[in-house]
mmCIF file of C-alpha atoms and ligand atoms in Angstrom:
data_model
loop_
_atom_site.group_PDB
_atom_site.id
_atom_site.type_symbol
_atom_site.label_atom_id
_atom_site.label_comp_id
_atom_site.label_asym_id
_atom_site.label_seq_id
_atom_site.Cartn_x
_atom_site.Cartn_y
_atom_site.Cartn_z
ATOM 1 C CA UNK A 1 7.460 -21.294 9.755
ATOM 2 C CA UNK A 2 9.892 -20.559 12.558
ATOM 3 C CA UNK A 3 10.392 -22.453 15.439
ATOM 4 C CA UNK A 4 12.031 -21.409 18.822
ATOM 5 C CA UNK A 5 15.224 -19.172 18.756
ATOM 6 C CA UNK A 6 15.465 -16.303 21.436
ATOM 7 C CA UNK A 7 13.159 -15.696 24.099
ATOM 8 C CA UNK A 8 12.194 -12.134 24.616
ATOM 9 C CA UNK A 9 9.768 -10.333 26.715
ATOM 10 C CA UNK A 10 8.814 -6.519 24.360
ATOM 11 C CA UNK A 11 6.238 -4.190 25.389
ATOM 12 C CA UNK A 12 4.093 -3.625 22.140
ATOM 13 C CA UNK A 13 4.845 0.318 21.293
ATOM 14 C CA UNK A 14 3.789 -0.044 17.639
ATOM 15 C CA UNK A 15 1.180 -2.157 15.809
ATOM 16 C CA UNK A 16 1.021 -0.725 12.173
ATOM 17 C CA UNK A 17 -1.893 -0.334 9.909
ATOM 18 C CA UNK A 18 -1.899 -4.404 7.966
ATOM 19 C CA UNK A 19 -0.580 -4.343 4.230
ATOM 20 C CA UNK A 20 -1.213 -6.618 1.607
ATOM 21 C CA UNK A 21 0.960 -9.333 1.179
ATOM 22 C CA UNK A 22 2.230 -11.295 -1.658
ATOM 23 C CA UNK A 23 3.044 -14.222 0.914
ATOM 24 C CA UNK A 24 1.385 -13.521 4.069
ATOM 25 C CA UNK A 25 -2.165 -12.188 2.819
ATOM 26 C CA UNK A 26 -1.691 -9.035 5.051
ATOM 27 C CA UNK A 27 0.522 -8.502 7.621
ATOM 28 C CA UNK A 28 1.587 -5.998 10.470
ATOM 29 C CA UNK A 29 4.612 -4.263 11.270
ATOM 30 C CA UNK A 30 4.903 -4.402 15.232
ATOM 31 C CA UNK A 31 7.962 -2.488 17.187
ATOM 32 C CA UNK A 32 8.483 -2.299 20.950
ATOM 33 C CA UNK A 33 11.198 -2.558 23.609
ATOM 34 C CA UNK A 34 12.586 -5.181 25.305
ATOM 35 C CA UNK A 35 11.554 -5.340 29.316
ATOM 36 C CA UNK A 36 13.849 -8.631 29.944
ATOM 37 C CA UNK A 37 16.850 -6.884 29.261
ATOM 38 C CA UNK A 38 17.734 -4.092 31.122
ATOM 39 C CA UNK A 39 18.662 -2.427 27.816
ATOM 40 C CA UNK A 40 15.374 -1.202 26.188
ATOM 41 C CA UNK A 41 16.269 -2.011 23.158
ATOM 42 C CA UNK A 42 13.622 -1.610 20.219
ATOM 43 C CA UNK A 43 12.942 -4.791 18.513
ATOM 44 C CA UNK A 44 10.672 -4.854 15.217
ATOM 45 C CA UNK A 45 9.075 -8.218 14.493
ATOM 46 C CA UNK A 46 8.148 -8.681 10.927
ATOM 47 C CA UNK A 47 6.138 -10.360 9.309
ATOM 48 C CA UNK A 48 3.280 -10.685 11.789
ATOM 49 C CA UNK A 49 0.109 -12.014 10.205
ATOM 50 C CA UNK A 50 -1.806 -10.369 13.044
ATOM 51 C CA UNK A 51 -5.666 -10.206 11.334
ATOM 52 C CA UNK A 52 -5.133 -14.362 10.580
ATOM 53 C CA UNK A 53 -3.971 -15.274 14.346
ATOM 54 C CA UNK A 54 -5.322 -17.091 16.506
ATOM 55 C CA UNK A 55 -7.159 -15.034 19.068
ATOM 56 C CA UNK A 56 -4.951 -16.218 21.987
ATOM 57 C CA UNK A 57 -1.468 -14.971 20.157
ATOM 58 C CA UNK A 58 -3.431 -11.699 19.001
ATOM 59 C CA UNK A 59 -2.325 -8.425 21.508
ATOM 60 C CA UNK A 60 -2.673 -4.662 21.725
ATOM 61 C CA UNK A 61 -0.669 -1.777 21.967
ATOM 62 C CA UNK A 62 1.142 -1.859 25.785
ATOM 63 C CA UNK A 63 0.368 -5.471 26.144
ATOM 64 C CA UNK A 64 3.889 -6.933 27.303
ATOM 65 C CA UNK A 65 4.111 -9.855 25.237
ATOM 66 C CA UNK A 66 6.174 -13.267 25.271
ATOM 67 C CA UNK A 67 7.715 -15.016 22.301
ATOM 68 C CA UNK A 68 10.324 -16.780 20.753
ATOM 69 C CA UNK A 69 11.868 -14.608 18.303
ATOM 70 C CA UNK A 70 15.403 -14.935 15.995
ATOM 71 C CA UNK A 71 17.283 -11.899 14.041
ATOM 72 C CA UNK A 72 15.491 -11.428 10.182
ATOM 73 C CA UNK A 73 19.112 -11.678 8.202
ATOM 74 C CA UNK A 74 17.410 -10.958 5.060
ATOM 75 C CA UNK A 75 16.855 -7.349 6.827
ATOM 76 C CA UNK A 76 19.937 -5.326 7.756
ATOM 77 C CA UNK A 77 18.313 -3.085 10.040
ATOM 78 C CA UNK A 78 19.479 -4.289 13.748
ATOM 79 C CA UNK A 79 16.103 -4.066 15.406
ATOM 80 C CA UNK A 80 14.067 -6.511 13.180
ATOM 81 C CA UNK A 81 13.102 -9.800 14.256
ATOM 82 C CA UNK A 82 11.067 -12.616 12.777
ATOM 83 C CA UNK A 83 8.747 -13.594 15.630
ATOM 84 C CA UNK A 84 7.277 -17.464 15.698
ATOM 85 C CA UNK A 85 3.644 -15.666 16.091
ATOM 86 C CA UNK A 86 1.994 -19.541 17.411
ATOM 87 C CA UNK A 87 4.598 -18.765 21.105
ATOM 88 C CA UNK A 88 3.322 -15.358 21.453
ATOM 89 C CA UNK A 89 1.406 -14.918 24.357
ATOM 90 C CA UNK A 90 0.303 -11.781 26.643
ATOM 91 C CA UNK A 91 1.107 -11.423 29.905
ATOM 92 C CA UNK A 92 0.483 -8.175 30.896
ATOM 93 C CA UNK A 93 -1.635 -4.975 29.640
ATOM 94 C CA UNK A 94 -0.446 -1.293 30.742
ATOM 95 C CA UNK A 95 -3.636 0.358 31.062
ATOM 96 C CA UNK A 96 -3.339 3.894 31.880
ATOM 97 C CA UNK A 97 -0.457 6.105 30.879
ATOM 98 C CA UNK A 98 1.004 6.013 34.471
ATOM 99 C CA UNK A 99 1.472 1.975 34.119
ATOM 100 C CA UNK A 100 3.062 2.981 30.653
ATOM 101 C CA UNK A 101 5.203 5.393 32.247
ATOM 102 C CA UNK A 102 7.951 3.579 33.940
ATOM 103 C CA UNK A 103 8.520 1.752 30.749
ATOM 104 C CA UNK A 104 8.421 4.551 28.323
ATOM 105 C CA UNK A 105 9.986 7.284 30.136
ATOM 106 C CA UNK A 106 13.405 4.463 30.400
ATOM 107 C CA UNK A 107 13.325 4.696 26.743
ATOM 108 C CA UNK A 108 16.108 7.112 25.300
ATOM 109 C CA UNK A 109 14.789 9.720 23.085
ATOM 110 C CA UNK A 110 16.278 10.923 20.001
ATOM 111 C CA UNK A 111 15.388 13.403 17.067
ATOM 112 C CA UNK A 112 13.837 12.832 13.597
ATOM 113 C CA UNK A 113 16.967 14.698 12.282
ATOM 114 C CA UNK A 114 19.154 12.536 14.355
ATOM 115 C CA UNK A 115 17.536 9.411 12.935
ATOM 116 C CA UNK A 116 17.851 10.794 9.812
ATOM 117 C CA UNK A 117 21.053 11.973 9.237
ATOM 118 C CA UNK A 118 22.561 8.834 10.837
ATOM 119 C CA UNK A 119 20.099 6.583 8.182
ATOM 120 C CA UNK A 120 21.465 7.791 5.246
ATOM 121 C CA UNK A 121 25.408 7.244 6.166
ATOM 122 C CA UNK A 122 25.053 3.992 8.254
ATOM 123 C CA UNK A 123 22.975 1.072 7.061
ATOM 124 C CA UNK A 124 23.485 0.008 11.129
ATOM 125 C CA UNK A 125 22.272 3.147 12.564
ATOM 126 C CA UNK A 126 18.852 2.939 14.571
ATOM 127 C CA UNK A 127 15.578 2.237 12.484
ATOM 128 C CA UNK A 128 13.340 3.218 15.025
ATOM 129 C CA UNK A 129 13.221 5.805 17.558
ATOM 130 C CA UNK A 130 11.032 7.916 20.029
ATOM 131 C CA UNK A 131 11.138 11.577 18.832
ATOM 132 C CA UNK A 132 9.350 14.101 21.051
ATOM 133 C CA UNK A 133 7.501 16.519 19.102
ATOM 134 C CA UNK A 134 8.735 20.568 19.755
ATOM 135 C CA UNK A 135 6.120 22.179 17.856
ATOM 136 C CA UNK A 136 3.190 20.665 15.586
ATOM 137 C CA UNK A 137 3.109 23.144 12.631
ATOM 138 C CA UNK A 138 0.433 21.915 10.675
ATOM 139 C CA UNK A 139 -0.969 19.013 9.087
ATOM 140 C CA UNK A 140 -2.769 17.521 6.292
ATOM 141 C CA UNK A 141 -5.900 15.039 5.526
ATOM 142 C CA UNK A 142 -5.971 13.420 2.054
ATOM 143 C CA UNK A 143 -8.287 11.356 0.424
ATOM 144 C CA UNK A 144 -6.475 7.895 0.382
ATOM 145 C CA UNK A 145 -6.588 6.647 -3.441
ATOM 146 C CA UNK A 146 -7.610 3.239 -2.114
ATOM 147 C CA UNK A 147 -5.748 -0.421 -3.019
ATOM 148 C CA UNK A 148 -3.439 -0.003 -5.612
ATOM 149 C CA UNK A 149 -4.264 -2.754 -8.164
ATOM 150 C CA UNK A 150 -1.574 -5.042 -7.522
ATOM 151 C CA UNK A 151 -2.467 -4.293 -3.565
ATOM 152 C CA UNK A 152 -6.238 -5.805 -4.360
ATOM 153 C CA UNK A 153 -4.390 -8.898 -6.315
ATOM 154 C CA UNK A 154 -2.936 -9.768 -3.270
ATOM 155 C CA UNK A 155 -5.618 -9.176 -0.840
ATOM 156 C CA UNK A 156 -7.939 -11.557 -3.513
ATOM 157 C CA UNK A 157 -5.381 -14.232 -4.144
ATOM 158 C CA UNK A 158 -5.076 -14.770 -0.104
ATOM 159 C CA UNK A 159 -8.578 -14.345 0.610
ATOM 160 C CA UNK A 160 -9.562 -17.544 -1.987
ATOM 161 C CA UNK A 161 -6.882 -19.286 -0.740
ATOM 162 C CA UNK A 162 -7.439 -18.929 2.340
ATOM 163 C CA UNK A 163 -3.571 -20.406 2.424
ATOM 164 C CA UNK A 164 -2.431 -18.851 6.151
ATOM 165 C CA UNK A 165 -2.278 -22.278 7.434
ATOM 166 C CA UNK A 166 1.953 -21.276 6.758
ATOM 167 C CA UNK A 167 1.429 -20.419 10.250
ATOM 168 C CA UNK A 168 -0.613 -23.275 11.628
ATOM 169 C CA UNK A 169 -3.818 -20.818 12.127
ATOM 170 C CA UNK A 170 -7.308 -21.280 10.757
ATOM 171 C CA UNK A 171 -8.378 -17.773 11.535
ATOM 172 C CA UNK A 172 -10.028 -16.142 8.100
ATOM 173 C CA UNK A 173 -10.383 -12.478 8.700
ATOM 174 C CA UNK A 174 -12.729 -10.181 6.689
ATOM 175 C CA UNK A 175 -11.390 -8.948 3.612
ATOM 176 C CA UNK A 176 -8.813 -6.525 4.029
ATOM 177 C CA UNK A 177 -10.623 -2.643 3.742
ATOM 178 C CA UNK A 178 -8.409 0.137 2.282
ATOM 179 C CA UNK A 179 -7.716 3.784 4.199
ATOM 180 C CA UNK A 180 -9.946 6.194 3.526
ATOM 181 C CA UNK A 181 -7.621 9.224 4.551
ATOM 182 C CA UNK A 182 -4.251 9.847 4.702
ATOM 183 C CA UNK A 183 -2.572 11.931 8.049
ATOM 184 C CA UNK A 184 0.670 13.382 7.684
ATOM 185 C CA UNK A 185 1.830 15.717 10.554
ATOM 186 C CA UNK A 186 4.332 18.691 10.054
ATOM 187 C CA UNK A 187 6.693 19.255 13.026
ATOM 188 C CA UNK A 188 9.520 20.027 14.524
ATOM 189 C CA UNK A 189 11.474 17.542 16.638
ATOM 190 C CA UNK A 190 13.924 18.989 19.254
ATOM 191 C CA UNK A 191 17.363 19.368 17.111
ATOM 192 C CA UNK A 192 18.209 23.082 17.374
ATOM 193 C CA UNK A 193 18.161 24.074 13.646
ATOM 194 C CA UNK A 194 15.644 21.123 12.918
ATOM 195 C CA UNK A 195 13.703 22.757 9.309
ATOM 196 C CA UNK A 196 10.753 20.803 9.962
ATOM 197 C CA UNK A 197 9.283 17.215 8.751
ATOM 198 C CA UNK A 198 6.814 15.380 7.497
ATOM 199 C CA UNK A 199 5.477 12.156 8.788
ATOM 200 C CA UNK A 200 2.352 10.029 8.064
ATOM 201 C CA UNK A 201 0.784 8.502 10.706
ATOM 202 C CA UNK A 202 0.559 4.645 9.566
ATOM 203 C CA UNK A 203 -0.844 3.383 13.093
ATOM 204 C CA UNK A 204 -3.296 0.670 12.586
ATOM 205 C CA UNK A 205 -5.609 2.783 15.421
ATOM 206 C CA UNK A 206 -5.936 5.257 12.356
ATOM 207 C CA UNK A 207 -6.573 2.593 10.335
ATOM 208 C CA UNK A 208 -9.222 1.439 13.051
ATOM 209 C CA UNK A 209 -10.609 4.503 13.712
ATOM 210 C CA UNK A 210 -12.003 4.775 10.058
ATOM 211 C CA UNK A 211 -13.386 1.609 10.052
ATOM 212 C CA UNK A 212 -15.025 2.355 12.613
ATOM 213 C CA UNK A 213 -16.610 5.239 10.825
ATOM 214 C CA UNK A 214 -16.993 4.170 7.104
ATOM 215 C CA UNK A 215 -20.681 4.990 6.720
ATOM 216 C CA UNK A 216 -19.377 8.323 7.564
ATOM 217 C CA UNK A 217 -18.917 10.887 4.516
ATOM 218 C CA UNK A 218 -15.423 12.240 4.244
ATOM 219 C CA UNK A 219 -15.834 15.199 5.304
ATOM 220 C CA UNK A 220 -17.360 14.135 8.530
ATOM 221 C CA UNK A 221 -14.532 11.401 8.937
ATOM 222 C CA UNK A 222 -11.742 14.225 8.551
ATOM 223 C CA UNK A 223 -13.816 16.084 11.314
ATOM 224 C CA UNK A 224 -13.806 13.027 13.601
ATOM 225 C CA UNK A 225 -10.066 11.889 12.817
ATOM 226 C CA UNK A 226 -8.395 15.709 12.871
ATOM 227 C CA UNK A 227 -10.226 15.803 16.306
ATOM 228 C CA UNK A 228 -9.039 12.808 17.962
ATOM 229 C CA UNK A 229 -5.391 12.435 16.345
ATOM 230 C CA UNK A 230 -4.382 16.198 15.797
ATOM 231 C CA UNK A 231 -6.566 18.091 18.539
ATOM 232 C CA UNK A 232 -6.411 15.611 21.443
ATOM 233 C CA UNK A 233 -3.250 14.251 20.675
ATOM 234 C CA UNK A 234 -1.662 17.625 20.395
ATOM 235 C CA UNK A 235 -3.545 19.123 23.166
ATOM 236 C CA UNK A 236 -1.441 21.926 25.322
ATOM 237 C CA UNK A 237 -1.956 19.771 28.262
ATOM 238 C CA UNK A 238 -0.458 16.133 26.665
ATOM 239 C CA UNK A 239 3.297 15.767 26.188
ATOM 240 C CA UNK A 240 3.130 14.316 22.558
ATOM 241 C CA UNK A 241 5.651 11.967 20.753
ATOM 242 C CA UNK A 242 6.544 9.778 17.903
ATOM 243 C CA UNK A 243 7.297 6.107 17.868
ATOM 244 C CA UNK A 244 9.406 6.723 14.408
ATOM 245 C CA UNK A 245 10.092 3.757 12.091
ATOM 246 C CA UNK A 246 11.754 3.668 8.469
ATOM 247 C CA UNK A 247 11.445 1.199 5.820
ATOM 248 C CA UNK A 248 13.443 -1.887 4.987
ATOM 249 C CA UNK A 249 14.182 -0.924 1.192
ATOM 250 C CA UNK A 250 17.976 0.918 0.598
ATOM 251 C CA UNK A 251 16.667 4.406 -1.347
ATOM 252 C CA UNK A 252 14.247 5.101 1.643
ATOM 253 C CA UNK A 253 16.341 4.197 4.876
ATOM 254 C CA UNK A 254 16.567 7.798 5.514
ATOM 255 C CA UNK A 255 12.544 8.431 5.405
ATOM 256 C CA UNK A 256 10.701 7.917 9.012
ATOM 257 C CA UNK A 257 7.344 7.092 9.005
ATOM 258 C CA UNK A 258 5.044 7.854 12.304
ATOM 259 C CA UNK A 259 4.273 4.154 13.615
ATOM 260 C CA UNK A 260 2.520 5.484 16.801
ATOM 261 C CA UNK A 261 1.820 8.520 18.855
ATOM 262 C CA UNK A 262 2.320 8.763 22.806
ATOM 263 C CA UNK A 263 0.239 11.272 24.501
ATOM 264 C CA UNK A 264 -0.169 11.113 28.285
ATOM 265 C CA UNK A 265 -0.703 14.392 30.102
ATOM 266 C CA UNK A 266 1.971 16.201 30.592
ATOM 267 C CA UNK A 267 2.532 15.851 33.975
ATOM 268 C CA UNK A 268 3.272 12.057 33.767
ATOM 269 C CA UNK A 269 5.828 12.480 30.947
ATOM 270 C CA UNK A 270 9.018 11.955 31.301
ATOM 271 C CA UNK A 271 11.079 16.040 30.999
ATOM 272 C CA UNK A 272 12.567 16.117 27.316
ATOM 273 C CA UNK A 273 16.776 15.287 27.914
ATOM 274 C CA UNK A 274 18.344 14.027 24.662
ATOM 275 C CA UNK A 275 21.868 12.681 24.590
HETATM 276 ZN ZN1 ZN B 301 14.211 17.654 13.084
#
């Protein structure tokens, strides 16, 4: 599919839960920030048939990965990229949150109402964002409904065809498994009269996570999932925030999804100045 265009060096913030695709068989939103620079500016690269790699272009969340990379003009949103997935390559994994830290804490924040606001008047304003989280008010755990029909065409139609070879690869994951749950987190981000939002968590480590557990019943995978992505995320001691993302359609610019959650102890976080 692509070849060459811009080199760029991105530490991997965000690696979304995959979704069926009509073209792709099921692909990955990723978002980070560029370390080559000297901006940090967040890049998305899209589409990114991550499960169908090859296992020496497949990363993880803070690798610092290498690629060649050109603008997606089909996508008006400033930050999204189409990466040529057979150049990427790792060359560095930030282990703890103090390797993270230098990065991160370089990263400007900003405000879900910021991001928001500025969304629905400016189809140029900033698509993704780190918002740090003033208060968790609640949340809630859903049943996920499972693969929409047209979702399970999709995942089918790639799966016989085992087609990916658009990308050069010969990798043929396992069939794509739908969420079992669905997180959504009400907070508060730090704009003075902020009223409060909602945002689902769509990070594929949820999506992982439940995988992980699927002989589970529901009720124990709620236990296990409220504990690890609501309790120890949101612990007193962690300084907890959003890697925020919207989507690519026109009607729902101004909604921000939860791509990722960054939760080092407090002490290592960087002190909450916007603007
Ligand atoms: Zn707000």
């Amino acid at each position: 599919m692509v070849v060459n265009g811009e080199r760029a060096r991105i530490l991997v913030t965000v690696k979304a839960a995959p979704q069926p695709s009509a073209k792709y068989g099921d692909t990955v939103c990723v978002a980070g920030i560029r370390v080559d620079t000297g901006e940090h500016d967040w890049v998305r690269l899209y589409p990114v048939p991550f499960r169908w790699l090859d296992a020496n272009s497949q990363f993880g969340k803070y690798d610092i990965v290498e690629l060649f990379m050109r603008r997606r003009t089909q996508d008006s949103r400033k930050e999204s990229y189409v990466p040529d997935t057979q150049s990427i390559r790792v060359s560095q994994h930030l282990d703890g949150w103090e390797e993270r830290t230098p990065f991160i804490n370089d990263v400007a924040l900003t405000t879900t109402c910021r991001l928001m606001s500025e969304a629905e008047t400016d189809h140029a304003a900033p698509s993704l964002g780190m918002v740090s989280v003033a208060e968790l008010i609640d949340f809630t755990l859903e049943e996920h409904p499972g693969w929409s029909a047209e979702e399970q065409a999709k995942i089918d139609r790639s799966m016989a065809a085992g087609e990916m070879d658009v990308f050069g690869t010969s990798t043929q994951p396992t069939k794509l498994r739908a969420p079992r749950v669905k997180l959504r987190y009400r907070y508060r981000c730090h704009e003075e009269r902020c009223p409060g939002h909602f945002g689902q968590n769509l990070d594929w480590e949820l999506r992982a996570f439940q995988n992980r557990f699927h002989s589970d019943s529901i009720g124990r995978l709620k236990e296990r999932v409220e504990q690890r992505f609501v309790d120890m995320m949101f612990s007193p001691k962690r300084s907890t925030s959003f890697f925020m993302g919207n989507f690519e359609a026109a009607i729902k610019r101004s909604k921000f999804s939860v791509l990722g959650v960054y939760w080092p102890p407090a002490g290592v976080a960087s002190k909450v100045t916007l603007f």
